[in-house]
mmCIF file of C-alpha atoms in Angstrom:
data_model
loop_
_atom_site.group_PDB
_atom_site.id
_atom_site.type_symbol
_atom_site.label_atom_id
_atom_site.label_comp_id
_atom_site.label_asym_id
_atom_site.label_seq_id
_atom_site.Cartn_x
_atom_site.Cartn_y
_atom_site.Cartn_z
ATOM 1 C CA UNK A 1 3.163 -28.220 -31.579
ATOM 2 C CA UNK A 2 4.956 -30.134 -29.075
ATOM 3 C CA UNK A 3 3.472 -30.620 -24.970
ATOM 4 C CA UNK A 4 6.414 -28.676 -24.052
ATOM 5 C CA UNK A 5 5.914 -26.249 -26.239
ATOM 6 C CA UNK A 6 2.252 -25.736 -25.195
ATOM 7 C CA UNK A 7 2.984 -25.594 -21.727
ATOM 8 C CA UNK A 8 5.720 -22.910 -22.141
ATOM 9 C CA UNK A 9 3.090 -21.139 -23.619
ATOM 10 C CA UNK A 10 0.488 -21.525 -21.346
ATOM 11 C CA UNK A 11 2.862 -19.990 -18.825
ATOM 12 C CA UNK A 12 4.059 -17.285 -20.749
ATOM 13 C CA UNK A 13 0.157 -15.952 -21.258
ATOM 14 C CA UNK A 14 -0.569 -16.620 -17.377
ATOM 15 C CA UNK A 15 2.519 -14.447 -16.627
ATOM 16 C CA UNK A 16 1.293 -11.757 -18.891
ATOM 17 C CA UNK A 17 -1.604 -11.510 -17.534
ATOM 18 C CA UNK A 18 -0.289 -11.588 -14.282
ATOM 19 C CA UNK A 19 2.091 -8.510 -14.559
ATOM 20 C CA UNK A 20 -0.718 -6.843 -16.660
ATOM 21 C CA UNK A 21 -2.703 -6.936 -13.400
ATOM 22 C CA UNK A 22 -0.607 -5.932 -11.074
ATOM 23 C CA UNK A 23 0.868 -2.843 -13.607
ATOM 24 C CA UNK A 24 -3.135 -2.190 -13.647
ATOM 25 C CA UNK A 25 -3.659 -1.782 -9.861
ATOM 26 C CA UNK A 26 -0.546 -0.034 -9.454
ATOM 27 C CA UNK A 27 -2.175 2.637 -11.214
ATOM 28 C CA UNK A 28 -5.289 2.717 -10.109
ATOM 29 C CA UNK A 29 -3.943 3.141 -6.521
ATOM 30 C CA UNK A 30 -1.387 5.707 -7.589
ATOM 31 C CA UNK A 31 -4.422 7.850 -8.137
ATOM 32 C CA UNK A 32 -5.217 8.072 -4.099
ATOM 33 C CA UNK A 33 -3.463 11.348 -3.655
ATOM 34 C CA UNK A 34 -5.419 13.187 -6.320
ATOM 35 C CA UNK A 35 -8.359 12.224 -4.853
ATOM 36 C CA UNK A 36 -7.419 13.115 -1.667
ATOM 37 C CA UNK A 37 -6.224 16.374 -1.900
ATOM 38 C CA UNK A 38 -8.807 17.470 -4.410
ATOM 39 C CA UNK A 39 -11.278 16.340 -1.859
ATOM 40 C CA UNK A 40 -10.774 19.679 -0.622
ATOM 41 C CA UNK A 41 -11.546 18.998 3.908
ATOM 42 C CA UNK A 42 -9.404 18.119 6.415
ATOM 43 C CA UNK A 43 -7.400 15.266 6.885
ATOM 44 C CA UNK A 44 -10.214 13.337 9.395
ATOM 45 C CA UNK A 45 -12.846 14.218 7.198
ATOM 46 C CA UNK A 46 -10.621 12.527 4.373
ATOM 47 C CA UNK A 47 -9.761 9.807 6.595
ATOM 48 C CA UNK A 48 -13.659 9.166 7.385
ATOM 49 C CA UNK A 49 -14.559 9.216 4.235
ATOM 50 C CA UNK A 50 -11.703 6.633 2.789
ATOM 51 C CA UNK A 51 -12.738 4.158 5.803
ATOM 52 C CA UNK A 52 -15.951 4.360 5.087
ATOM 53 C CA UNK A 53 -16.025 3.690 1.432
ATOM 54 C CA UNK A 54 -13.569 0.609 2.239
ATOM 55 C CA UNK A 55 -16.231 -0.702 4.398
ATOM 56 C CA UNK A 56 -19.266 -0.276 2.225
ATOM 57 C CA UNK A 57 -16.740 -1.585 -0.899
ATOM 58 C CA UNK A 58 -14.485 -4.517 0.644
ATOM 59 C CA UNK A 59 -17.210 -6.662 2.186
ATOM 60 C CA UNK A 60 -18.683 -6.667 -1.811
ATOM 61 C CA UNK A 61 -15.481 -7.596 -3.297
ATOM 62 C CA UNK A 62 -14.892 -10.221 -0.309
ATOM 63 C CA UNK A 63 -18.107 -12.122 -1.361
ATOM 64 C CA UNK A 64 -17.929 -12.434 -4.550
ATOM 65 C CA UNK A 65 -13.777 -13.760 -4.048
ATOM 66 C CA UNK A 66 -14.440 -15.862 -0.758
ATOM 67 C CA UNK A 67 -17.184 -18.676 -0.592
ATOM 68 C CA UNK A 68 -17.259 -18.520 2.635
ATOM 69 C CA UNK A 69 -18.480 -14.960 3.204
ATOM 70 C CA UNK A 70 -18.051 -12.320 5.164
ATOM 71 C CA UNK A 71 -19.313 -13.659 8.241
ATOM 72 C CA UNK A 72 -17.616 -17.415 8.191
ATOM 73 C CA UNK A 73 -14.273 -15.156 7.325
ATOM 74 C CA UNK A 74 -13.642 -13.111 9.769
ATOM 75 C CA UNK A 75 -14.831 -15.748 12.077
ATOM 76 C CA UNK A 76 -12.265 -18.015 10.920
ATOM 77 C CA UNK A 77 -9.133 -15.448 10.589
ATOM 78 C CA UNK A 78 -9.710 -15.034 14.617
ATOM 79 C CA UNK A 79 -7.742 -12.726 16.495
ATOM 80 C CA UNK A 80 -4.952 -11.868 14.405
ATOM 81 C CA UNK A 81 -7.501 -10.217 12.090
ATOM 82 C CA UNK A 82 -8.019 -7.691 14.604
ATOM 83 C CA UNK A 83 -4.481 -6.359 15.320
ATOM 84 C CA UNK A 84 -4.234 -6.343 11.041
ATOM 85 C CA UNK A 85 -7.488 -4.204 11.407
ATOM 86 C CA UNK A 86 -5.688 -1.932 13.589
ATOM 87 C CA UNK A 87 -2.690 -1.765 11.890
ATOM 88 C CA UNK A 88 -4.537 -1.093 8.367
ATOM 89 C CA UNK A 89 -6.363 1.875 10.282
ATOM 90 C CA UNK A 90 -2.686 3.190 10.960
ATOM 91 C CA UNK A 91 -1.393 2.710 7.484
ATOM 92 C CA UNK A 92 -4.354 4.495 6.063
ATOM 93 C CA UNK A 93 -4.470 7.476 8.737
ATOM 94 C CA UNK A 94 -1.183 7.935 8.239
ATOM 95 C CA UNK A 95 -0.662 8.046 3.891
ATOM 96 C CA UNK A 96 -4.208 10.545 4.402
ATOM 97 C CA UNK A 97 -2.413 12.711 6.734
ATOM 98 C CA UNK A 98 0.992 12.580 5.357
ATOM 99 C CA UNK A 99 -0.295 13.382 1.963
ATOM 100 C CA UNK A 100 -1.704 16.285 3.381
ATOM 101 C CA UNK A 101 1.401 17.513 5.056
ATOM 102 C CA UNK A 102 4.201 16.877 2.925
ATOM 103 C CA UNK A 103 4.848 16.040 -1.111
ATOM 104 C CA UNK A 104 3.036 13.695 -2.709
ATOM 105 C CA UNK A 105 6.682 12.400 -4.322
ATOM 106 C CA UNK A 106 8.144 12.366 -0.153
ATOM 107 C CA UNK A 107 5.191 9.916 0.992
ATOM 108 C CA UNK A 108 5.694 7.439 -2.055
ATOM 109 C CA UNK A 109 9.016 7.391 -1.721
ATOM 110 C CA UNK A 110 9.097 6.182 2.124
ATOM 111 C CA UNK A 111 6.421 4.318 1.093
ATOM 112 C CA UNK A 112 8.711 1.957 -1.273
ATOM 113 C CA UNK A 113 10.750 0.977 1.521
ATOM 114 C CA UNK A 114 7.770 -1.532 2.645
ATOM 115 C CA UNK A 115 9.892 -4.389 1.556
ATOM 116 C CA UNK A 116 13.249 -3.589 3.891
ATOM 117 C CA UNK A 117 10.980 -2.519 7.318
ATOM 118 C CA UNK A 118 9.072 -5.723 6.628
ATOM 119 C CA UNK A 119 12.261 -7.674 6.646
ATOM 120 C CA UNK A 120 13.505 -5.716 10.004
ATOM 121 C CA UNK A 121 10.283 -6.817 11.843
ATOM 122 C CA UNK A 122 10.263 -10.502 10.181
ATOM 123 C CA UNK A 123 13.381 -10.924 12.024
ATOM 124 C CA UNK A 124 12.901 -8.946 15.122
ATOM 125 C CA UNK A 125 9.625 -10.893 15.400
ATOM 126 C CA UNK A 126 9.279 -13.963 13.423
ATOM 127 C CA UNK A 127 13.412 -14.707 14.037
ATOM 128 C CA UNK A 128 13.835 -15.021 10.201
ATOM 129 C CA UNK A 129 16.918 -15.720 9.052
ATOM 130 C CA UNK A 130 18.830 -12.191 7.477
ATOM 131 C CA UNK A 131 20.954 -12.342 4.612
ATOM 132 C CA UNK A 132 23.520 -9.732 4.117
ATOM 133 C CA UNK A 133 21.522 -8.360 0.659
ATOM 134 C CA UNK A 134 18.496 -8.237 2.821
ATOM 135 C CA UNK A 135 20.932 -6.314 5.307
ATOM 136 C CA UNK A 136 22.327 -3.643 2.950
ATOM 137 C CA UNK A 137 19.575 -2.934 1.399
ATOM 138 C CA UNK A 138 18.122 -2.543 4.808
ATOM 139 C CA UNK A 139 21.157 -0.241 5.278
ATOM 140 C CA UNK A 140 21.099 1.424 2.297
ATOM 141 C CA UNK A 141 17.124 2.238 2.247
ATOM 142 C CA UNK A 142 17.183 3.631 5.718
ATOM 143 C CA UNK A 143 19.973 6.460 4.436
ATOM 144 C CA UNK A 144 17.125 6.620 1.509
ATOM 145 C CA UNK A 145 14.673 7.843 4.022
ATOM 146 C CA UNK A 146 17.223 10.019 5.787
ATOM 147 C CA UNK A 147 18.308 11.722 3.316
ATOM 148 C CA UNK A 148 14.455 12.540 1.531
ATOM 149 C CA UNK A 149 13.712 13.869 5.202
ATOM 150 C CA UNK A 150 16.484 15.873 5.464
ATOM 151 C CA UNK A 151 15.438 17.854 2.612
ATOM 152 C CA UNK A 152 11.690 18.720 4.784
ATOM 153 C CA UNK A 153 13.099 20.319 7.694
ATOM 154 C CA UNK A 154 14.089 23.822 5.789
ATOM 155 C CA UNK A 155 10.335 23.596 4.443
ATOM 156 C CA UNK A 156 8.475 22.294 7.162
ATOM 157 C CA UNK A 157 7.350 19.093 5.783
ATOM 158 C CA UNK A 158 8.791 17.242 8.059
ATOM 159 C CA UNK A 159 5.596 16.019 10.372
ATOM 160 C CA UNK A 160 4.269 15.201 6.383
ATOM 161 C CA UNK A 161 7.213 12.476 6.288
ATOM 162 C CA UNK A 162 7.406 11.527 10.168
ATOM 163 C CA UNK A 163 3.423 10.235 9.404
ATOM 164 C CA UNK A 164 5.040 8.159 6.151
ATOM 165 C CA UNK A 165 7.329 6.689 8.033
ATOM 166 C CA UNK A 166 4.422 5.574 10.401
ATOM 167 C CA UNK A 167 2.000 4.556 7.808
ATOM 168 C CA UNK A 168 4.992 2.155 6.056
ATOM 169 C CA UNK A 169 5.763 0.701 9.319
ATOM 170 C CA UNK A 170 2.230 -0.625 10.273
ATOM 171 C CA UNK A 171 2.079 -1.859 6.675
ATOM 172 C CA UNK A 172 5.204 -3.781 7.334
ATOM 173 C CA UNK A 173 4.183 -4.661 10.819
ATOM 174 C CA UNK A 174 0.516 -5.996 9.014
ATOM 175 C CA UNK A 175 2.563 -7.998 6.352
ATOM 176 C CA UNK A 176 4.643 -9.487 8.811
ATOM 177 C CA UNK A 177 1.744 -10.458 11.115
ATOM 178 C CA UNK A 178 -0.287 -11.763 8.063
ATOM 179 C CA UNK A 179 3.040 -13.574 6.851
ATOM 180 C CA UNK A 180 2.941 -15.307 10.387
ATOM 181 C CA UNK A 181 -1.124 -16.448 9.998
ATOM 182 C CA UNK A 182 -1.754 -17.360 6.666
ATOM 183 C CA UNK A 183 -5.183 -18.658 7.766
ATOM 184 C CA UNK A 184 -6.130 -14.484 8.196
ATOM 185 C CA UNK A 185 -8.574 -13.175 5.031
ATOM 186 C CA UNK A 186 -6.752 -10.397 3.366
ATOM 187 C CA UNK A 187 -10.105 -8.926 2.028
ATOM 188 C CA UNK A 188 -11.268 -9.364 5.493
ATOM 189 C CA UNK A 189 -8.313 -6.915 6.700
ATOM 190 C CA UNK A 190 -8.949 -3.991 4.310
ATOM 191 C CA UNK A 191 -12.976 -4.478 4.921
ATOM 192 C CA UNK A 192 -12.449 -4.782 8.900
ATOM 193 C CA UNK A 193 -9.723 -1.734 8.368
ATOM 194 C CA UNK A 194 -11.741 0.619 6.706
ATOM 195 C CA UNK A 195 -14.658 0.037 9.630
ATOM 196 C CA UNK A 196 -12.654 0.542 12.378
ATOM 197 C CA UNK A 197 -10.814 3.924 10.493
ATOM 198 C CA UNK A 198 -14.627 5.378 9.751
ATOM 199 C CA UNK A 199 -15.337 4.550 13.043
ATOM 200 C CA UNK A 200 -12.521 6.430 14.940
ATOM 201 C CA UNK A 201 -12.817 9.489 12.263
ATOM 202 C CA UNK A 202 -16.239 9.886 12.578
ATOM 203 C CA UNK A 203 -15.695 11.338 16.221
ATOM 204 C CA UNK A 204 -13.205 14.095 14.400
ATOM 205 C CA UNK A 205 -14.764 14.342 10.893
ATOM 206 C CA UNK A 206 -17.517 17.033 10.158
ATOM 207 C CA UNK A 207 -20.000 14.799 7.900
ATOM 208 C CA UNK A 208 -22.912 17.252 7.706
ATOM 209 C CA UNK A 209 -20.817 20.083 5.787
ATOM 210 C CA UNK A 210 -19.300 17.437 2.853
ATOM 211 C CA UNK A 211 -20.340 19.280 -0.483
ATOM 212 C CA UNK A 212 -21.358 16.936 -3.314
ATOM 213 C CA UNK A 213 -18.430 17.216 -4.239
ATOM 214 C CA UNK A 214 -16.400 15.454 -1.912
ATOM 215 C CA UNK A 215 -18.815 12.911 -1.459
ATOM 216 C CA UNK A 216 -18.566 12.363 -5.500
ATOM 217 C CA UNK A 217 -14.223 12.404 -5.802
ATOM 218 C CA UNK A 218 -14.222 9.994 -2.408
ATOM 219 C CA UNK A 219 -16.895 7.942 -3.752
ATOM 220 C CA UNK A 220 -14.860 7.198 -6.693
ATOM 221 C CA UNK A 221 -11.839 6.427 -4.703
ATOM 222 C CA UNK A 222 -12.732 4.441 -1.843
ATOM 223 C CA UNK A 223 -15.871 2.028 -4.390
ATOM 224 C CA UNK A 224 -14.066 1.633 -7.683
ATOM 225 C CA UNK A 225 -10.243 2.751 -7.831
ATOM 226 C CA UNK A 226 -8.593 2.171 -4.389
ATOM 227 C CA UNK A 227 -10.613 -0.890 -3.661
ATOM 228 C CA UNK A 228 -10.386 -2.675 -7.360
ATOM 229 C CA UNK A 229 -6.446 -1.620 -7.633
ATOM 230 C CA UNK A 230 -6.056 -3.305 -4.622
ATOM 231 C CA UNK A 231 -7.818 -6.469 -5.520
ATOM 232 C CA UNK A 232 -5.797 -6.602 -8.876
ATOM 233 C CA UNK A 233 -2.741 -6.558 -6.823
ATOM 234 C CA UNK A 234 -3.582 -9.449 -4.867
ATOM 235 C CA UNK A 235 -4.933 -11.303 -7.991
ATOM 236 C CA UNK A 236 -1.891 -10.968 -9.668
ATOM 237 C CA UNK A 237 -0.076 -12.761 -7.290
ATOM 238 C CA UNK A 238 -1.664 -16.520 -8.588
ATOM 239 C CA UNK A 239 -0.166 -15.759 -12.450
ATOM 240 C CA UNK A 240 3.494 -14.065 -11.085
ATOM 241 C CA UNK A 241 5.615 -14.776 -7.994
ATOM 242 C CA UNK A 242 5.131 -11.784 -4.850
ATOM 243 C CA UNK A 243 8.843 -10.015 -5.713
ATOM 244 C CA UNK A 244 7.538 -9.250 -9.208
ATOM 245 C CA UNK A 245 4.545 -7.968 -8.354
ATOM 246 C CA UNK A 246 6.369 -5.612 -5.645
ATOM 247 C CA UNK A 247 8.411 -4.596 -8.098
ATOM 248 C CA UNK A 248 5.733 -3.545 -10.169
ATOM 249 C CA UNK A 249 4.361 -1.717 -6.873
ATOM 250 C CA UNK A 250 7.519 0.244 -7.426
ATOM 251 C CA UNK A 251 6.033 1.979 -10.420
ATOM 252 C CA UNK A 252 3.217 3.253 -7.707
ATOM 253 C CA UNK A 253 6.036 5.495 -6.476
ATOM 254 C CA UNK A 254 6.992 7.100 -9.799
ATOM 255 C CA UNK A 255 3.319 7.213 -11.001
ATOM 256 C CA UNK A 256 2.774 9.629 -7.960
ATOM 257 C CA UNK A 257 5.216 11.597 -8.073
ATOM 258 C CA UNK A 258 4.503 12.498 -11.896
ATOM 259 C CA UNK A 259 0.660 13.026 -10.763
ATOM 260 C CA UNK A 260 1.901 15.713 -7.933
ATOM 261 C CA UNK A 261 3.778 17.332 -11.040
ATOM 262 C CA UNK A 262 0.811 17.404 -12.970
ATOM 263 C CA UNK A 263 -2.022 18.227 -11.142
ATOM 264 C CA UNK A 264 -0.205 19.897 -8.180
ATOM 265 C CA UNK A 265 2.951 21.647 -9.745
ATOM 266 C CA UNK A 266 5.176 19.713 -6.983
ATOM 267 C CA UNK A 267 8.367 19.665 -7.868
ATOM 268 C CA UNK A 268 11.093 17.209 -5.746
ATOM 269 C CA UNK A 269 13.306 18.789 -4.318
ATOM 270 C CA UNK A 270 17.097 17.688 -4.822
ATOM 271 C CA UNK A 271 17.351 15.494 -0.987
ATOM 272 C CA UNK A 272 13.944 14.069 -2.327
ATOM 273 C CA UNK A 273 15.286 13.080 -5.757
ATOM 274 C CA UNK A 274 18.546 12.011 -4.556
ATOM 275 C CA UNK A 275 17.018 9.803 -1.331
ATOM 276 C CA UNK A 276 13.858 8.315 -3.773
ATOM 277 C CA UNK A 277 16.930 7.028 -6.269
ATOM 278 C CA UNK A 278 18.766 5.074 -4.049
ATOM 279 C CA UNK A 279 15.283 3.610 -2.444
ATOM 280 C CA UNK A 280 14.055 2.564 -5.506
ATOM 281 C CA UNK A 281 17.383 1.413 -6.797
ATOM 282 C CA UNK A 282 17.772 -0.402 -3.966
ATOM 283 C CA UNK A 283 14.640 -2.382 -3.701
ATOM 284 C CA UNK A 284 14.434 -2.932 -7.083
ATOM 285 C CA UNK A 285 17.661 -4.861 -6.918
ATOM 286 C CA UNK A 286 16.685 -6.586 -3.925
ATOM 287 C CA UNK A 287 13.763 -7.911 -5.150
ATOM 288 C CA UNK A 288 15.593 -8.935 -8.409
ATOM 289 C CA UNK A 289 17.701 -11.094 -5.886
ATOM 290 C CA UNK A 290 14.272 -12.285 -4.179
ATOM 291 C CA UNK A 291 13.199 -13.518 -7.317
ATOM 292 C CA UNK A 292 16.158 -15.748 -8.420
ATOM 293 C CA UNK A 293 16.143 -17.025 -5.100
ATOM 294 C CA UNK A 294 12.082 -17.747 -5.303
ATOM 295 C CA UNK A 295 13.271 -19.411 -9.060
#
């Protein structure tokens, strides 16, 4: 067996295992909105309790990732750590509360359009330069959105899809900040998040009446699956390049909306299906064109 042919295959394996991670976290974190709404309290109480399982969880996961520890890390991301912080409490306030006041297939789907409002704000901010694929599909996944919303007002799901359009944009706004100061610890973020969005909820959140039972479905969410799906997503991006793994992220989207089917007899309605397809088509052919360019 020839070098070449060795190295090929040495690739081929580290790719594998690369998209085998990332399809692995995707589901894991598709799981958040059965947690959630089988948590069975309010949206701060929910919100409480997923911040303060990401800060018990993340600081873990950071040490055992990061030699430097938790301390040395958020020393060293400085200040820009602290606006991600506050932009992670955002993004997680607002999937809680949208997932409590709209479908769980309307918040995915505005959810998938991370990629285009991240490119809006890399330019608006960072003065990146805007190619006209990055432009239509900028286009094209903003009538997405439109049209899934469109489909709320009659039902009065509306506010449920206003919050996902919130939540996406501080994750964009995050990315684009972290894309600016590569120095900033990404565990750090989440860990640093989830304290500052326990911290704010507790004031609203009722922690004395949590049954068991909440404490036990939350638990599991915000220690093992939100947390390690997370972590496999970032993992996988040292075996495959960042496109592919968000467009395996795009498989979060469809994973949700068959687990509101499921577990929640939520059916799409036809602005929802119609708005979701061209999203998804959309981004999945832009990242296809973010990849050959990364290639």
């Amino acid at each position: 067996m020839t070098t070449s042919t060795l190295t090929s295959f040495s690739k081929g394996n580290t790719r594998a295992l690369g998209f085998t991670l990332a399809i692995l976290g995707t589901f894991l974190m598709s799981l958040d909105p059965i947690f959630i709404r089988y948590a069975g309290v309010s949206g701060f109480d929910t919100a409480f309790l997923f911040g303060l399982f990401m800060a018990i969880s993340m600081p873990i996961v950071l040490k055992m990732n990061d030699k430097r520890g938790v301390r040395k890390a958020i020393k060293a991301s400085g200040w820009p750590l602290m606006i991600a912080a506050i932009l992670m409490v955002g993004s997680a306030a607002g999937l809680v509360f949208s997932i409590k006041n709209t479908s769980i297939a309307n918040t995915f789907v505005i959810y998938s359009s991370a990629p285009a409002i991240t490119a809006i704000l890399s330019w608006l901010f960072l003065k990146e330069v805007t190619s006209k694929t990055t432009w239509a599909a900028i286009i094209a996944v903003m009538a997405g959105i439109g049209i899934v919303m469109s489909g709320s007002f009659g039902s009065g799901n509306w506010f449920g899809d206003m919050l996902a359009v919130f939540s996406v944009t501080c994750v964009a706004a995050m990315f684009t900040l972290l894309r600016k100061y590569h120095d900033v610890s990404r565990l750090a973020t989440v860990s640093l998040g989830g304290l500052f969005l326990a911290t704010v909820m507790f004031f609203f959140a009722t922690p004395s009446a949590f049954s068991l039972n909440t404490w036990l479905i939350m638990g599991a969410m915000g220690l093992l699956t939100a947390p390690i799906g997370r972590v496999l997503s970032m993992v996988a991006t040292r075996h495959i390049t960042a496109p592919e793994v968000t467009m395996t992220l795009m498989l979060e989207t469809v994973l949700a909306s068959i687990w509101g089917f499921l577990f929640f007899n939520e059916v799409p309605n036809n602005q929802s299906i119609v708005g979701g397809s061209i999203i998804l088509i959309t981004i999945f052919f832009y990242t296809l064109s973010s990849m050959k360019q990364e290639q």
